Amino acid sequence: VLQAKKVDPHLFSLVFGESALNDAVAIVLFKTLSTFLVMDAFGDKSSLGVATLKFIAHLLVQATCSPLLGMFYAFCIALALKAVDLRGHEMLEMSLYVMAMYVPYMLADALELSGMISIFFTGIFARRYMAPNVSEATRQHAEMLFKLFAFLAETCIFLELGLSVFGLSGKYQWKFIGWALLAALLGRAASIYPLAAIYNLSL
């Protein structure tokens, strides 16, 4: 929608980045808390303080190692593309450029880190350091390919969400739904307004 309306690219980056990081943090929090639930189910009765420290440590590891992995991989591929000129081999150059966006996700998943955060930072640094080292044709083809993948992924997600409504069964916990919506709105407000204020200061 923002691209169709041709809004300020900085606004698009802020909204998209905030949304993507929100999703990534939500996944990390879910995995961390579900681990504690499994520990409790199997009789691991750790104290609240120990469990809290484990939770904070796990969150810090995810928040630091996942971005670092994405940035490090992007730097390595950028150096490789700079050292080896592949502009005469378009298919090989295109393959390496596209795979560089997917490999960090697999590495992060294998290391039990957040793949979404890793590829998010890989994309940021790839645009800055990898793109200048490939040909213009590769950049254009890769951009079209990424837009195609993004469109197909969004379509599949919306179809899944829409069709899953018909498969819901059981009781609705309206109290839980209400608190969840309130928490989501407060979380959005707590992140969007400070970011908007910081951006306005830079104008």
mmCIF file of N, CA and C in Angstrom, residues 45-184:
data_model
loop_
_atom_site.group_PDB
_atom_site.id
_atom_site.type_symbol
_atom_site.label_atom_id
_atom_site.label_comp_id
_atom_site.label_asym_id
_atom_site.label_seq_id
_atom_site.Cartn_x
_atom_site.Cartn_y
_atom_site.Cartn_z
ATOM 1 N N LYS A 45 11.479 -27.663 38.282
ATOM 2 C CA LYS A 45 10.932 -26.622 39.154
ATOM 3 C C LYS A 45 12.012 -25.609 39.538
ATOM 4 N N SER A 46 12.510 -24.915 38.550
ATOM 5 C CA SER A 46 13.497 -23.874 38.835
ATOM 6 C C SER A 46 12.806 -22.684 39.482
ATOM 7 N N SER A 47 13.590 -21.932 40.244
ATOM 8 C CA SER A 47 13.021 -20.756 40.891
ATOM 9 C C SER A 47 12.676 -19.699 39.855
ATOM 10 N N LEU A 48 11.813 -18.780 40.258
ATOM 11 C CA LEU A 48 11.389 -17.723 39.344
ATOM 12 C C LEU A 48 12.581 -16.864 38.926
ATOM 13 N N GLY A 49 13.495 -16.598 39.862
ATOM 14 C CA GLY A 49 14.659 -15.777 39.534
ATOM 15 C C GLY A 49 15.560 -16.441 38.512
ATOM 16 N N VAL A 50 15.798 -17.751 38.682
ATOM 17 C CA VAL A 50 16.645 -18.482 37.731
ATOM 18 C C VAL A 50 15.993 -18.531 36.360
ATOM 19 N N ALA A 51 14.679 -18.777 36.346
ATOM 20 C CA ALA A 51 13.957 -18.820 35.069
ATOM 21 C C ALA A 51 13.983 -17.467 34.378
ATOM 22 N N THR A 52 13.849 -16.392 35.151
ATOM 23 C CA THR A 52 13.892 -15.048 34.571
ATOM 24 C C THR A 52 15.265 -14.743 33.979
ATOM 25 N N LEU A 53 16.313 -15.127 34.693
ATOM 26 C CA LEU A 53 17.678 -14.914 34.190
ATOM 27 C C LEU A 53 17.921 -15.708 32.906
ATOM 28 N N LYS A 54 17.426 -16.937 32.870
ATOM 29 C CA LYS A 54 17.561 -17.747 31.658
ATOM 30 C C LYS A 54 16.836 -17.096 30.495
ATOM 31 N N PHE A 55 15.653 -16.573 30.786
ATOM 32 C CA PHE A 55 14.857 -15.918 29.748
ATOM 33 C C PHE A 55 15.585 -14.688 29.201
ATOM 34 N N ILE A 56 16.125 -13.854 30.090
ATOM 35 C CA ILE A 56 16.829 -12.645 29.663
ATOM 36 C C ILE A 56 18.081 -13.014 28.873
ATOM 37 N N ALA A 57 18.821 -14.030 29.354
ATOM 38 C CA ALA A 57 20.045 -14.452 28.657
ATOM 39 C C ALA A 57 19.724 -14.974 27.258
ATOM 40 N N HIS A 58 18.683 -15.788 27.162
ATOM 41 C CA HIS A 58 18.290 -16.323 25.852
ATOM 42 C C HIS A 58 17.855 -15.204 24.914
ATOM 43 N N LEU A 59 17.118 -14.236 25.438
ATOM 44 C CA LEU A 59 16.665 -13.115 24.617
ATOM 45 C C LEU A 59 17.842 -12.262 24.143
ATOM 46 N N LEU A 60 18.812 -12.036 25.024
ATOM 47 C CA LEU A 60 19.987 -11.249 24.646
ATOM 48 C C LEU A 60 20.821 -11.966 23.587
ATOM 49 N N VAL A 61 20.952 -13.281 23.721
ATOM 50 C CA VAL A 61 21.696 -14.049 22.718
ATOM 51 C C VAL A 61 21.018 -13.938 21.359
ATOM 52 N N GLN A 62 19.694 -14.075 21.351
ATOM 53 C CA GLN A 62 18.950 -13.971 20.097
ATOM 54 C C GLN A 62 19.069 -12.568 19.503
ATOM 55 N N ALA A 63 18.994 -11.548 20.370
ATOM 56 C CA ALA A 63 18.978 -10.159 19.894
ATOM 57 C C ALA A 63 20.348 -9.696 19.407
ATOM 58 N N THR A 64 21.416 -10.328 19.848
ATOM 59 C CA THR A 64 22.761 -9.907 19.431
ATOM 60 C C THR A 64 23.355 -10.828 18.361
ATOM 61 N N CYS A 65 23.227 -12.132 18.555
ATOM 62 C CA CYS A 65 23.868 -13.067 17.633
ATOM 63 C C CYS A 65 23.148 -13.139 16.283
ATOM 64 N N SER A 66 21.829 -13.029 16.287
ATOM 65 C CA SER A 66 21.089 -13.115 15.020
ATOM 66 C C SER A 66 21.450 -11.970 14.065
ATOM 67 N N PRO A 67 21.432 -10.699 14.521
ATOM 68 C CA PRO A 67 21.857 -9.626 13.608
ATOM 69 C C PRO A 67 23.320 -9.740 13.200
ATOM 70 N N LEU A 68 24.180 -10.131 14.151
ATOM 71 C CA LEU A 68 25.608 -10.251 13.836
ATOM 72 C C LEU A 68 25.850 -11.310 12.771
ATOM 73 N N LEU A 69 25.124 -12.417 12.856
ATOM 74 C CA LEU A 69 25.268 -13.460 11.840
ATOM 75 C C LEU A 69 24.891 -12.937 10.464
ATOM 76 N N GLY A 70 23.774 -12.217 10.372
ATOM 77 C CA GLY A 70 23.354 -11.665 9.089
ATOM 78 C C GLY A 70 24.342 -10.656 8.540
ATOM 79 N N MET A 71 24.835 -9.767 9.409
ATOM 80 C CA MET A 71 25.798 -8.757 8.962
ATOM 81 C C MET A 71 27.114 -9.394 8.535
ATOM 82 N N PHE A 72 27.590 -10.367 9.313
ATOM 83 C CA PHE A 72 28.869 -11.023 8.995
ATOM 84 C C PHE A 72 28.782 -11.750 7.657
ATOM 85 N N TYR A 73 27.682 -12.446 7.431
ATOM 86 C CA TYR A 73 27.542 -13.178 6.172
ATOM 87 C C TYR A 73 27.477 -12.215 4.987
ATOM 88 N N ALA A 74 26.747 -11.107 5.150
ATOM 89 C CA ALA A 74 26.656 -10.125 4.061
ATOM 90 C C ALA A 74 28.020 -9.526 3.750
ATOM 91 N N PHE A 75 28.800 -9.238 4.793
ATOM 92 C CA PHE A 75 30.147 -8.704 4.577
ATOM 93 C C PHE A 75 31.028 -9.708 3.838
ATOM 94 N N CYS A 76 30.936 -10.989 4.224
ATOM 95 C CA CYS A 76 31.768 -12.010 3.585
ATOM 96 C C CYS A 76 31.426 -12.148 2.110
ATOM 97 N N ILE A 77 30.127 -12.196 1.789
ATOM 98 C CA ILE A 77 29.737 -12.319 0.391
ATOM 99 C C ILE A 77 30.106 -11.064 -0.392
ATOM 100 N N ALA A 78 29.992 -9.882 0.256
ATOM 101 C CA ALA A 78 30.373 -8.640 -0.411
ATOM 102 C C ALA A 78 31.862 -8.642 -0.748
ATOM 103 N N LEU A 79 32.685 -9.112 0.191
ATOM 104 C CA LEU A 79 34.130 -9.197 -0.074
ATOM 105 C C LEU A 79 34.430 -10.192 -1.185
ATOM 106 N N ALA A 80 33.702 -11.321 -1.192
ATOM 107 C CA ALA A 80 33.912 -12.318 -2.246
ATOM 108 C C ALA A 80 33.533 -11.756 -3.610
ATOM 109 N N LEU A 81 32.410 -11.048 -3.689
ATOM 110 C CA LEU A 81 31.984 -10.460 -4.961
ATOM 111 C C LEU A 81 32.933 -9.347 -5.418
ATOM 112 N N LYS A 82 33.539 -8.672 -4.445
ATOM 113 C CA LYS A 82 34.492 -7.613 -4.803
ATOM 114 C C LYS A 82 35.816 -8.200 -5.285
ATOM 115 N N ALA A 83 36.220 -9.306 -4.668
ATOM 116 C CA ALA A 83 37.493 -9.918 -5.043
ATOM 117 C C ALA A 83 37.389 -10.684 -6.356
ATOM 118 N N VAL A 84 36.238 -11.325 -6.585
ATOM 119 C CA VAL A 84 36.046 -12.126 -7.799
ATOM 120 C C VAL A 84 34.974 -11.449 -8.652
ATOM 121 N N ASP A 85 35.374 -10.936 -9.795
ATOM 122 C CA ASP A 85 34.440 -10.243 -10.683
ATOM 123 C C ASP A 85 33.641 -11.274 -11.480
ATOM 124 N N LEU A 86 32.349 -11.371 -11.181
ATOM 125 C CA LEU A 86 31.476 -12.338 -11.858
ATOM 126 C C LEU A 86 30.534 -11.669 -12.856
ATOM 127 N N ARG A 87 30.825 -10.434 -13.228
ATOM 128 C CA ARG A 87 29.913 -9.715 -14.113
ATOM 129 C C ARG A 87 29.785 -10.370 -15.483
ATOM 130 N N GLY A 88 30.794 -11.163 -15.863
ATOM 131 C CA GLY A 88 30.718 -11.869 -17.143
ATOM 132 C C GLY A 88 30.001 -13.195 -17.051
ATOM 133 N N HIS A 89 29.630 -13.598 -15.842
ATOM 134 C CA HIS A 89 28.933 -14.874 -15.636
ATOM 135 C C HIS A 89 27.622 -14.572 -14.892
ATOM 136 N N GLU A 90 26.630 -14.126 -15.639
ATOM 137 C CA GLU A 90 25.409 -13.607 -15.023
ATOM 138 C C GLU A 90 24.665 -14.649 -14.189
ATOM 139 N N MET A 91 24.589 -15.888 -14.667
ATOM 140 C CA MET A 91 23.851 -16.915 -13.944
ATOM 141 C C MET A 91 24.526 -17.234 -12.614
ATOM 142 N N LEU A 92 25.840 -17.352 -12.613
ATOM 143 C CA LEU A 92 26.570 -17.632 -11.384
ATOM 144 C C LEU A 92 26.471 -16.458 -10.412
ATOM 145 N N GLU A 93 26.599 -15.256 -10.942
ATOM 146 C CA GLU A 93 26.489 -14.062 -10.114
ATOM 147 C C GLU A 93 25.101 -13.938 -9.503
ATOM 148 N N MET A 94 24.087 -14.201 -10.304
ATOM 149 C CA MET A 94 22.708 -14.137 -9.828
ATOM 150 C C MET A 94 22.453 -15.194 -8.758
ATOM 151 N N SER A 95 22.967 -16.394 -8.968
ATOM 152 C CA SER A 95 22.775 -17.480 -8.002
ATOM 153 C C SER A 95 23.418 -17.139 -6.670
ATOM 154 N N LEU A 96 24.641 -16.632 -6.698
ATOM 155 C CA LEU A 96 25.338 -16.289 -5.469
ATOM 156 C C LEU A 96 24.636 -15.141 -4.748
ATOM 157 N N TYR A 97 24.163 -14.175 -5.505
ATOM 158 C CA TYR A 97 23.505 -13.003 -4.917
ATOM 159 C C TYR A 97 22.178 -13.387 -4.258
ATOM 160 N N VAL A 98 21.415 -14.262 -4.912
ATOM 161 C CA VAL A 98 20.120 -14.679 -4.360
ATOM 162 C C VAL A 98 20.318 -15.626 -3.181
ATOM 163 N N MET A 99 21.247 -16.567 -3.310
ATOM 164 C CA MET A 99 21.481 -17.521 -2.226
ATOM 165 C C MET A 99 22.009 -16.836 -0.975
ATOM 166 N N ALA A 100 22.681 -15.711 -1.165
ATOM 167 C CA ALA A 100 23.197 -14.973 -0.005
ATOM 168 C C ALA A 100 22.082 -14.471 0.889
ATOM 169 N N MET A 101 20.870 -14.361 0.352
ATOM 170 C CA MET A 101 19.739 -13.909 1.156
ATOM 171 C C MET A 101 19.058 -15.053 1.900
ATOM 172 N N TYR A 102 19.314 -16.281 1.472
ATOM 173 C CA TYR A 102 18.627 -17.421 2.081
ATOM 174 C C TYR A 102 19.526 -18.223 3.010
ATOM 175 N N VAL A 103 20.807 -18.291 2.712
ATOM 176 C CA VAL A 103 21.732 -19.089 3.525
ATOM 177 C C VAL A 103 21.778 -18.620 4.977
ATOM 178 N N PRO A 104 21.801 -17.305 5.265
ATOM 179 C CA PRO A 104 21.811 -16.884 6.681
ATOM 180 C C PRO A 104 20.614 -17.406 7.463
ATOM 181 N N TYR A 105 19.469 -17.529 6.808
ATOM 182 C CA TYR A 105 18.295 -18.074 7.501
ATOM 183 C C TYR A 105 18.544 -19.522 7.919
ATOM 184 N N MET A 106 19.106 -20.317 7.006
ATOM 185 C CA MET A 106 19.385 -21.721 7.321
ATOM 186 C C MET A 106 20.436 -21.837 8.420
ATOM 187 N N LEU A 107 21.471 -20.990 8.351
ATOM 188 C CA LEU A 107 22.505 -21.020 9.382
ATOM 189 C C LEU A 107 21.931 -20.633 10.748
ATOM 190 N N ALA A 108 21.112 -19.578 10.778
ATOM 191 C CA ALA A 108 20.510 -19.142 12.030
ATOM 192 C C ALA A 108 19.589 -20.216 12.600
ATOM 193 N N ASP A 109 18.834 -20.863 11.725
ATOM 194 C CA ASP A 109 17.926 -21.915 12.185
ATOM 195 C C ASP A 109 18.716 -23.102 12.740
ATOM 196 N N ALA A 110 19.829 -23.437 12.090
ATOM 197 C CA ALA A 110 20.661 -24.543 12.570
ATOM 198 C C ALA A 110 21.295 -24.221 13.919
ATOM 199 N N LEU A 111 21.596 -22.937 14.147
ATOM 200 C CA LEU A 111 22.201 -22.508 15.412
ATOM 201 C C LEU A 111 21.155 -22.123 16.451
ATOM 202 N N GLU A 112 19.868 -22.353 16.129
ATOM 203 C CA GLU A 112 18.750 -22.027 17.014
ATOM 204 C C GLU A 112 18.685 -20.533 17.328
ATOM 205 N N LEU A 113 18.993 -19.727 16.293
ATOM 206 C CA LEU A 113 18.844 -18.284 16.384
ATOM 207 C C LEU A 113 17.615 -17.877 15.576
ATOM 208 N N SER A 114 17.355 -16.590 15.504
ATOM 209 C CA SER A 114 16.208 -16.090 14.747
ATOM 210 C C SER A 114 16.601 -15.873 13.287
ATOM 211 N N GLY A 115 16.079 -16.734 12.409
ATOM 212 C CA GLY A 115 16.384 -16.594 10.993
ATOM 213 C C GLY A 115 15.814 -15.329 10.391
ATOM 214 N N MET A 116 14.644 -14.899 10.892
ATOM 215 C CA MET A 116 14.015 -13.692 10.360
ATOM 216 C C MET A 116 14.869 -12.457 10.637
ATOM 217 N N ILE A 117 15.376 -12.360 11.871
ATOM 218 C CA ILE A 117 16.225 -11.206 12.197
ATOM 219 C C ILE A 117 17.513 -11.259 11.387
ATOM 220 N N SER A 118 18.071 -12.453 11.202
ATOM 221 C CA SER A 118 19.329 -12.591 10.461
ATOM 222 C C SER A 118 19.179 -12.120 9.018
ATOM 223 N N ILE A 119 18.140 -12.593 8.329
ATOM 224 C CA ILE A 119 17.998 -12.202 6.926
ATOM 225 C C ILE A 119 17.547 -10.748 6.797
ATOM 226 N N PHE A 120 16.899 -10.220 7.832
ATOM 227 C CA PHE A 120 16.536 -8.806 7.808
ATOM 228 C C PHE A 120 17.795 -7.939 7.758
ATOM 229 N N PHE A 121 18.751 -8.242 8.634
ATOM 230 C CA PHE A 121 19.998 -7.470 8.649
ATOM 231 C C PHE A 121 20.882 -7.830 7.450
ATOM 232 N N THR A 122 20.780 -9.060 6.964
ATOM 233 C CA THR A 122 21.507 -9.415 5.749
ATOM 234 C C THR A 122 21.037 -8.564 4.584
ATOM 235 N N GLY A 123 19.716 -8.392 4.478
ATOM 236 C CA GLY A 123 19.180 -7.574 3.399
ATOM 237 C C GLY A 123 19.625 -6.126 3.477
ATOM 238 N N ILE A 124 19.649 -5.579 4.704
ATOM 239 C CA ILE A 124 20.078 -4.184 4.883
ATOM 240 C C ILE A 124 21.520 -3.995 4.411
ATOM 241 N N PHE A 125 22.396 -4.891 4.878
ATOM 242 C CA PHE A 125 23.814 -4.746 4.547
ATOM 243 C C PHE A 125 24.117 -5.206 3.125
ATOM 244 N N ALA A 126 23.294 -6.114 2.600
ATOM 245 C CA ALA A 126 23.494 -6.513 1.210
ATOM 246 C C ALA A 126 23.209 -5.356 0.272
ATOM 247 N N ARG A 127 22.180 -4.582 0.581
ATOM 248 C CA ARG A 127 21.844 -3.429 -0.262
ATOM 249 C C ARG A 127 22.975 -2.399 -0.245
ATOM 250 N N ARG A 128 23.656 -2.313 0.886
ATOM 251 C CA ARG A 128 24.703 -1.302 1.022
ATOM 252 C C ARG A 128 26.057 -1.776 0.484
ATOM 253 N N TYR A 129 26.390 -3.054 0.683
ATOM 254 C CA TYR A 129 27.745 -3.514 0.365
ATOM 255 C C TYR A 129 27.805 -4.546 -0.755
ATOM 256 N N MET A 130 26.755 -5.354 -0.936
ATOM 257 C CA MET A 130 26.790 -6.371 -1.977
ATOM 258 C C MET A 130 26.323 -5.842 -3.321
ATOM 259 N N ALA A 131 25.264 -5.049 -3.311
ATOM 260 C CA ALA A 131 24.685 -4.573 -4.573
ATOM 261 C C ALA A 131 25.678 -3.807 -5.457
ATOM 262 N N PRO A 132 26.559 -2.953 -4.886
ATOM 263 C CA PRO A 132 27.509 -2.240 -5.767
ATOM 264 C C PRO A 132 28.519 -3.158 -6.455
ATOM 265 N N ASN A 133 28.651 -4.413 -5.993
ATOM 266 C CA ASN A 133 29.654 -5.320 -6.559
ATOM 267 C C ASN A 133 29.083 -6.301 -7.570
ATOM 268 N N VAL A 134 27.824 -6.110 -7.955
ATOM 269 C CA VAL A 134 27.232 -6.960 -8.988
ATOM 270 C C VAL A 134 26.789 -6.075 -10.150
ATOM 271 N N SER A 135 26.487 -6.694 -11.273
ATOM 272 C CA SER A 135 26.113 -5.932 -12.461
ATOM 273 C C SER A 135 24.711 -5.352 -12.314
ATOM 274 N N GLU A 136 24.420 -4.362 -13.131
ATOM 275 C CA GLU A 136 23.104 -3.724 -13.093
ATOM 276 C C GLU A 136 22.004 -4.709 -13.467
ATOM 277 N N ALA A 137 22.277 -5.593 -14.422
ATOM 278 C CA ALA A 137 21.278 -6.581 -14.828
ATOM 279 C C ALA A 137 20.961 -7.537 -13.675
ATOM 280 N N THR A 138 21.981 -7.945 -12.940
ATOM 281 C CA THR A 138 21.756 -8.841 -11.786
ATOM 282 C C THR A 138 20.935 -8.146 -10.720
ATOM 283 N N ARG A 139 21.211 -6.869 -10.471
ATOM 284 C CA ARG A 139 20.439 -6.124 -9.470
ATOM 285 C C ARG A 139 18.966 -6.043 -9.869
ATOM 286 N N GLN A 140 18.715 -5.740 -11.135
ATOM 287 C CA GLN A 140 17.331 -5.626 -11.594
ATOM 288 C C GLN A 140 16.604 -6.968 -11.546
ATOM 289 N N HIS A 141 17.267 -8.026 -12.014
ATOM 290 C CA HIS A 141 16.646 -9.346 -12.006
ATOM 291 C C HIS A 141 16.407 -9.833 -10.579
ATOM 292 N N ALA A 142 17.373 -9.587 -9.698
ATOM 293 C CA ALA A 142 17.222 -10.017 -8.309
ATOM 294 C C ALA A 142 16.094 -9.256 -7.622
ATOM 295 N N GLU A 143 15.993 -7.968 -7.888
ATOM 296 C CA GLU A 143 14.919 -7.178 -7.283
ATOM 297 C C GLU A 143 13.551 -7.685 -7.733
ATOM 298 N N MET A 144 13.421 -8.016 -9.011
ATOM 299 C CA MET A 144 12.158 -8.562 -9.510
ATOM 300 C C MET A 144 11.870 -9.927 -8.892
ATOM 301 N N LEU A 145 12.912 -10.735 -8.736
ATOM 302 C CA LEU A 145 12.734 -12.058 -8.134
ATOM 303 C C LEU A 145 12.321 -11.950 -6.678
ATOM 304 N N PHE A 146 12.940 -11.037 -5.935
ATOM 305 C CA PHE A 146 12.580 -10.850 -4.525
ATOM 306 C C PHE A 146 11.143 -10.338 -4.390
ATOM 307 N N LYS A 147 10.734 -9.438 -5.286
ATOM 308 C CA LYS A 147 9.351 -8.950 -5.250
ATOM 309 C C LYS A 147 8.365 -10.078 -5.542
ATOM 310 N N LEU A 148 8.748 -10.965 -6.465
ATOM 311 C CA LEU A 148 7.887 -12.108 -6.775
ATOM 312 C C LEU A 148 7.753 -13.027 -5.569
ATOM 313 N N PHE A 149 8.878 -13.359 -4.926
ATOM 314 C CA PHE A 149 8.846 -14.214 -3.742
ATOM 315 C C PHE A 149 8.027 -13.575 -2.621
ATOM 316 N N ALA A 150 8.208 -12.267 -2.431
ATOM 317 C CA ALA A 150 7.471 -11.571 -1.377
ATOM 318 C C ALA A 150 5.970 -11.594 -1.660
ATOM 319 N N PHE A 151 5.602 -11.377 -2.919
ATOM 320 C CA PHE A 151 4.179 -11.386 -3.280
ATOM 321 C C PHE A 151 3.567 -12.772 -3.074
ATOM 322 N N LEU A 152 4.275 -13.821 -3.503
ATOM 323 C CA LEU A 152 3.768 -15.184 -3.330
ATOM 324 C C LEU A 152 3.663 -15.555 -1.861
ATOM 325 N N ALA A 153 4.665 -15.146 -1.063
ATOM 326 C CA ALA A 153 4.633 -15.459 0.364
ATOM 327 C C ALA A 153 3.468 -14.753 1.061
ATOM 328 N N GLU A 154 3.263 -13.473 0.748
ATOM 329 C CA GLU A 154 2.144 -12.739 1.348
ATOM 330 C C GLU A 154 0.807 -13.347 0.939
ATOM 331 N N THR A 155 0.685 -13.754 -0.332
ATOM 332 C CA THR A 155 -0.562 -14.361 -0.796
ATOM 333 C C THR A 155 -0.840 -15.666 -0.052
ATOM 334 N N CYS A 156 0.197 -16.491 0.116
ATOM 335 C CA CYS A 156 0.014 -17.761 0.833
ATOM 336 C C CYS A 156 -0.368 -17.520 2.291
ATOM 337 N N ILE A 157 0.253 -16.523 2.923
ATOM 338 C CA ILE A 157 -0.053 -16.234 4.331
ATOM 339 C C ILE A 157 -1.491 -15.769 4.483
ATOM 340 N N PHE A 158 -1.929 -14.854 3.610
ATOM 341 C CA PHE A 158 -3.304 -14.354 3.711
ATOM 342 C C PHE A 158 -4.320 -15.451 3.409
ATOM 343 N N LEU A 159 -4.000 -16.329 2.454
ATOM 344 C CA LEU A 159 -4.887 -17.459 2.181
ATOM 345 C C LEU A 159 -4.975 -18.390 3.382
ATOM 346 N N GLU A 160 -3.813 -18.655 3.987
ATOM 347 C CA GLU A 160 -3.794 -19.531 5.168
ATOM 348 C C GLU A 160 -4.597 -18.933 6.311
ATOM 349 N N LEU A 161 -4.414 -17.635 6.552
ATOM 350 C CA LEU A 161 -5.153 -16.984 7.633
ATOM 351 C C LEU A 161 -6.649 -16.964 7.348
ATOM 352 N N GLY A 162 -7.011 -16.668 6.094
ATOM 353 C CA GLY A 162 -8.428 -16.610 5.762
ATOM 354 C C GLY A 162 -9.102 -17.964 5.843
ATOM 355 N N LEU A 163 -8.435 -18.999 5.341
ATOM 356 C CA LEU A 163 -9.030 -20.331 5.345
ATOM 357 C C LEU A 163 -9.030 -20.953 6.740
ATOM 358 N N SER A 164 -8.067 -20.565 7.589
ATOM 359 C CA SER A 164 -8.000 -21.164 8.923
ATOM 360 C C SER A 164 -9.172 -20.730 9.804
ATOM 361 N N VAL A 165 -9.818 -19.620 9.459
ATOM 362 C CA VAL A 165 -10.970 -19.167 10.242
ATOM 363 C C VAL A 165 -12.074 -20.218 10.232
ATOM 364 N N PHE A 166 -12.250 -20.890 9.087
ATOM 365 C CA PHE A 166 -13.321 -21.886 8.968
ATOM 366 C C PHE A 166 -12.986 -23.171 9.729
ATOM 367 N N GLY A 167 -11.722 -23.332 10.131
ATOM 368 C CA GLY A 167 -11.350 -24.537 10.861
ATOM 369 C C GLY A 167 -11.304 -24.356 12.360
ATOM 370 N N LEU A 168 -11.653 -23.165 12.853
ATOM 371 C CA LEU A 168 -11.628 -22.922 14.281
ATOM 372 C C LEU A 168 -12.754 -23.681 14.971
ATOM 373 N N SER A 169 -12.441 -24.218 16.133
ATOM 374 C CA SER A 169 -13.438 -24.948 16.909
ATOM 375 C C SER A 169 -13.197 -24.702 18.390
ATOM 376 N N GLY A 170 -14.201 -24.973 19.209
ATOM 377 C CA GLY A 170 -14.050 -24.767 20.640
ATOM 378 C C GLY A 170 -14.548 -23.405 21.073
ATOM 379 N N LYS A 171 -14.274 -23.082 22.316
ATOM 380 C CA LYS A 171 -14.747 -21.826 22.878
ATOM 381 C C LYS A 171 -13.759 -20.698 22.604
ATOM 382 N N TYR A 172 -14.303 -19.497 22.479
ATOM 383 C CA TYR A 172 -13.475 -18.308 22.330
ATOM 384 C C TYR A 172 -13.240 -17.701 23.717
ATOM 385 N N GLN A 173 -11.995 -17.448 24.041
ATOM 386 C CA GLN A 173 -11.652 -16.811 25.310
ATOM 387 C C GLN A 173 -11.626 -15.300 25.083
ATOM 388 N N TRP A 174 -12.795 -14.684 25.195
ATOM 389 C CA TRP A 174 -12.907 -13.271 24.859
ATOM 390 C C TRP A 174 -12.072 -12.386 25.782
ATOM 391 N N LYS A 175 -11.944 -12.796 27.037
ATOM 392 C CA LYS A 175 -11.116 -12.015 27.953
ATOM 393 C C LYS A 175 -9.662 -12.019 27.505
ATOM 394 N N PHE A 176 -9.167 -13.200 27.126
ATOM 395 C CA PHE A 176 -7.789 -13.304 26.636
ATOM 396 C C PHE A 176 -7.619 -12.519 25.343
ATOM 397 N N ILE A 177 -8.609 -12.624 24.440
ATOM 398 C CA ILE A 177 -8.537 -11.895 23.167
ATOM 399 C C ILE A 177 -8.493 -10.386 23.408
ATOM 400 N N GLY A 178 -9.318 -9.917 24.350
ATOM 401 C CA GLY A 178 -9.330 -8.491 24.658
ATOM 402 C C GLY A 178 -8.007 -7.999 25.208
ATOM 403 N N TRP A 179 -7.433 -8.746 26.169
ATOM 404 C CA TRP A 179 -6.126 -8.358 26.719
ATOM 405 C C TRP A 179 -5.025 -8.421 25.664
ATOM 406 N N ALA A 180 -5.097 -9.432 24.772
ATOM 407 C CA ALA A 180 -4.095 -9.552 23.715
ATOM 408 C C ALA A 180 -4.163 -8.364 22.757
ATOM 409 N N LEU A 181 -5.378 -7.956 22.387
ATOM 410 C CA LEU A 181 -5.532 -6.785 21.507
ATOM 411 C C LEU A 181 -5.029 -5.517 22.175
ATOM 412 N N LEU A 182 -5.351 -5.365 23.465
ATOM 413 C CA LEU A 182 -4.878 -4.188 24.195
ATOM 414 C C LEU A 182 -3.358 -4.167 24.272
ATOM 415 N N ALA A 183 -2.757 -5.320 24.557
ATOM 416 C CA ALA A 183 -1.291 -5.401 24.622
ATOM 417 C C ALA A 183 -0.664 -5.088 23.267
ATOM 418 N N ALA A 184 -1.299 -5.574 22.176
ATOM 419 C CA ALA A 184 -0.776 -5.302 20.837
ATOM 420 C C ALA A 184 -0.836 -3.816 20.509
#
